[in-house]
mmCIF file of C-alpha atoms in Angstrom:
data_model
loop_
_atom_site.group_PDB
_atom_site.id
_atom_site.type_symbol
_atom_site.label_atom_id
_atom_site.label_comp_id
_atom_site.label_asym_id
_atom_site.label_seq_id
_atom_site.Cartn_x
_atom_site.Cartn_y
_atom_site.Cartn_z
ATOM 1 C CA MET A 1 -20.939 -67.797 153.057
ATOM 2 C CA LYS A 2 -22.223 -66.099 156.164
ATOM 3 C CA SER A 3 -24.835 -66.633 158.805
ATOM 4 C CA PRO A 4 -28.004 -64.520 158.504
ATOM 5 C CA ASP A 5 -26.898 -62.421 161.504
ATOM 6 C CA GLU A 6 -23.405 -61.972 159.975
ATOM 7 C CA GLU A 7 -21.743 -63.399 163.084
ATOM 8 C CA VAL A 8 -20.121 -66.321 161.218
ATOM 9 C CA PHE A 9 -18.249 -66.223 157.901
ATOM 10 C CA PHE A 10 -16.726 -69.247 156.216
ATOM 11 C CA TRP A 11 -15.655 -70.482 152.848
ATOM 12 C CA LEU A 12 -14.394 -73.689 151.285
ATOM 13 C CA GLU A 13 -11.524 -74.123 148.895
ATOM 14 C CA THR A 14 -9.962 -77.251 147.461
ATOM 15 C CA TYR A 15 -6.202 -77.478 147.201
ATOM 16 C CA ARG A 16 -3.394 -79.910 146.624
ATOM 17 C CA PRO A 17 -1.547 -80.760 149.838
ATOM 18 C CA ALA A 18 1.684 -79.286 148.395
ATOM 19 C CA ASP A 19 -0.091 -75.906 148.070
ATOM 20 C CA GLU A 20 -1.432 -75.712 151.625
ATOM 21 C CA ALA A 21 1.063 -73.098 152.878
ATOM 22 C CA ALA A 22 0.320 -70.766 149.944
ATOM 23 C CA VAL A 23 -3.443 -71.123 150.406
ATOM 24 C CA ARG A 24 -3.224 -70.379 154.127
ATOM 25 C CA LYS A 25 -0.972 -67.385 153.427
ATOM 26 C CA GLU A 26 -3.652 -66.012 151.082
ATOM 27 C CA HIS A 27 -6.343 -66.484 153.735
ATOM 28 C CA ASN A 28 -4.155 -64.945 156.451
ATOM 29 C CA GLY A 29 -3.696 -61.914 154.183
ATOM 30 C CA TYR A 30 -7.457 -61.551 153.846
ATOM 31 C CA PHE A 31 -7.937 -61.655 157.622
ATOM 32 C CA ALA A 32 -5.136 -59.125 158.160
ATOM 33 C CA GLY A 33 -6.849 -56.830 155.635
ATOM 34 C CA GLN A 34 -10.056 -57.089 157.670
ATOM 35 C CA GLY A 35 -8.226 -55.952 160.802
ATOM 36 C CA VAL A 36 -7.875 -59.372 162.457
ATOM 37 C CA THR A 37 -4.757 -59.569 164.627
ATOM 38 C CA MET A 38 -3.166 -62.870 165.602
ATOM 39 C CA ALA A 39 -2.826 -63.016 169.380
ATOM 40 C CA GLY A 40 -0.914 -66.226 170.076
ATOM 41 C CA ASP A 41 0.299 -69.574 168.852
ATOM 42 C CA PRO A 42 -2.051 -71.813 166.860
ATOM 43 C CA GLN A 43 -3.648 -74.791 168.578
ATOM 44 C CA ILE A 44 -3.793 -77.851 166.320
ATOM 45 C CA SER A 45 -6.016 -80.874 166.840
ATOM 46 C CA ARG A 46 -6.952 -83.827 164.669
ATOM 47 C CA PHE A 47 -10.189 -85.780 164.658
ATOM 48 C CA GLU A 48 -12.499 -87.799 162.477
ATOM 49 C CA GLU A 49 -16.043 -86.670 161.775
ATOM 50 C CA GLY A 50 -17.953 -89.413 159.990
ATOM 51 C CA SER A 51 -15.878 -90.310 156.920
ATOM 52 C CA LEU A 52 -13.804 -87.113 157.162
ATOM 53 C CA LYS A 53 -10.307 -86.773 158.563
ATOM 54 C CA VAL A 54 -9.889 -83.250 159.897
ATOM 55 C CA GLN A 55 -6.990 -81.147 161.139
ATOM 56 C CA ALA A 56 -8.317 -78.121 163.001
ATOM 57 C CA THR A 57 -6.069 -75.117 163.498
ATOM 58 C CA ASP A 58 -7.462 -72.604 165.977
ATOM 59 C CA LEU A 59 -5.728 -69.238 165.793
ATOM 60 C CA PRO A 60 -6.059 -67.004 168.854
ATOM 61 C CA ALA A 61 -7.045 -63.641 167.385
ATOM 62 C CA THR A 62 -8.716 -60.310 168.021
ATOM 63 C CA TRP A 63 -10.858 -58.039 165.878
ATOM 64 C CA GLN A 64 -11.524 -54.450 166.877
ATOM 65 C CA GLY A 65 -9.748 -55.192 170.158
ATOM 66 C CA LYS A 66 -12.069 -58.064 171.108
ATOM 67 C CA PRO A 67 -11.542 -61.838 170.917
ATOM 68 C CA THR A 68 -12.643 -63.431 167.665
ATOM 69 C CA VAL A 69 -12.803 -67.056 166.527
ATOM 70 C CA LEU A 70 -10.500 -67.877 163.639
ATOM 71 C CA ARG A 71 -10.179 -71.491 162.560
ATOM 72 C CA TYR A 72 -8.954 -73.500 159.600
ATOM 73 C CA LEU A 73 -10.221 -77.011 158.995
ATOM 74 C CA ALA A 74 -8.028 -79.005 156.599
ATOM 75 C CA ILE A 75 -10.358 -81.801 155.536
ATOM 76 C CA ASP A 76 -9.493 -85.050 153.827
ATOM 77 C CA ALA A 77 -12.865 -85.932 152.326
ATOM 78 C CA GLY A 78 -11.527 -88.814 150.258
ATOM 79 C CA LEU A 79 -11.646 -86.917 146.970
ATOM 80 C CA PRO A 80 -10.497 -89.145 144.096
ATOM 81 C CA ASP A 81 -7.708 -86.794 142.965
ATOM 82 C CA GLY A 82 -6.234 -86.468 146.490
ATOM 83 C CA ARG A 83 -7.265 -82.821 146.877
ATOM 84 C CA MET A 84 -8.028 -81.549 150.342
ATOM 85 C CA VAL A 85 -10.714 -79.084 151.400
ATOM 86 C CA LEU A 86 -9.742 -76.023 153.431
ATOM 87 C CA LEU A 87 -12.599 -74.545 155.376
ATOM 88 C CA SER A 88 -11.748 -71.082 156.736
ATOM 89 C CA TYR A 89 -13.973 -69.937 159.581
ATOM 90 C CA TRP A 90 -14.261 -66.532 161.253
ATOM 91 C CA ALA A 91 -16.858 -65.774 163.903
ATOM 92 C CA SER A 92 -17.675 -63.749 166.956
ATOM 93 C CA PRO A 93 -17.524 -65.893 170.115
ATOM 94 C CA GLU A 94 -21.296 -65.508 170.467
ATOM 95 C CA GLY A 95 -21.940 -66.464 166.847
ATOM 96 C CA ASP A 96 -19.606 -69.437 167.185
ATOM 97 C CA ARG A 97 -21.700 -70.771 170.070
ATOM 98 C CA ARG A 98 -25.061 -69.858 168.520
ATOM 99 C CA HIS A 99 -24.353 -71.505 165.165
ATOM 100 C CA ALA A 100 -22.249 -74.487 166.336
ATOM 101 C CA ALA A 101 -24.881 -77.130 165.547
ATOM 102 C CA ALA A 102 -25.617 -75.753 162.079
ATOM 103 C CA PHE A 103 -21.916 -75.484 161.294
ATOM 104 C CA LYS A 104 -21.292 -79.075 162.424
ATOM 105 C CA ALA A 105 -24.077 -80.221 160.096
ATOM 106 C CA ILE A 106 -22.391 -78.394 157.198
ATOM 107 C CA VAL A 107 -19.049 -80.080 157.944
ATOM 108 C CA ASN A 108 -20.741 -83.477 158.207
ATOM 109 C CA SER A 109 -22.327 -82.958 154.791
ATOM 110 C CA LEU A 110 -18.855 -82.950 153.195
ATOM 111 C CA GLY A 111 -18.497 -86.742 153.442
ATOM 112 C CA SER A 112 -16.710 -88.898 150.901
ATOM 113 C CA PRO A 113 -18.114 -88.991 147.392
ATOM 114 C CA LYS A 114 -20.216 -92.059 146.652
#
C-alpha cells in the first residue's frame, strides 16, 4: 500500500517466528533493488500499542543520497496459530511526519481477533 502522495509505502505479511530471518532477508533484497542503502546499525525498541506487542526495528538508510525512513514492525497480534505480522515501512522523512497519525491508526486497527 502507499499514501496518495507516494511518500509512504508499507505492506503486511504474516510469518511464523522461525521464518523471521528469511522474511526480513527477502524484504531487505527488495529495498536494495530499489536503491536503498543501509547507513548504520539498526535501532530496536519494544512497546505495546493497545492489545499489540510490537518490536520496532529502525534501519538508518539513504535513498538517492538522502535520508529515508526504513522500519520493520514485528507485531504479535495474538493470532490463534501463533503467527506474527511483519509490517515493512519505507517513507521519506517528510511523508513519515505527515502521515504519522494515519499510520498509527492503521497499526492500532490490527488488534487481537475477537
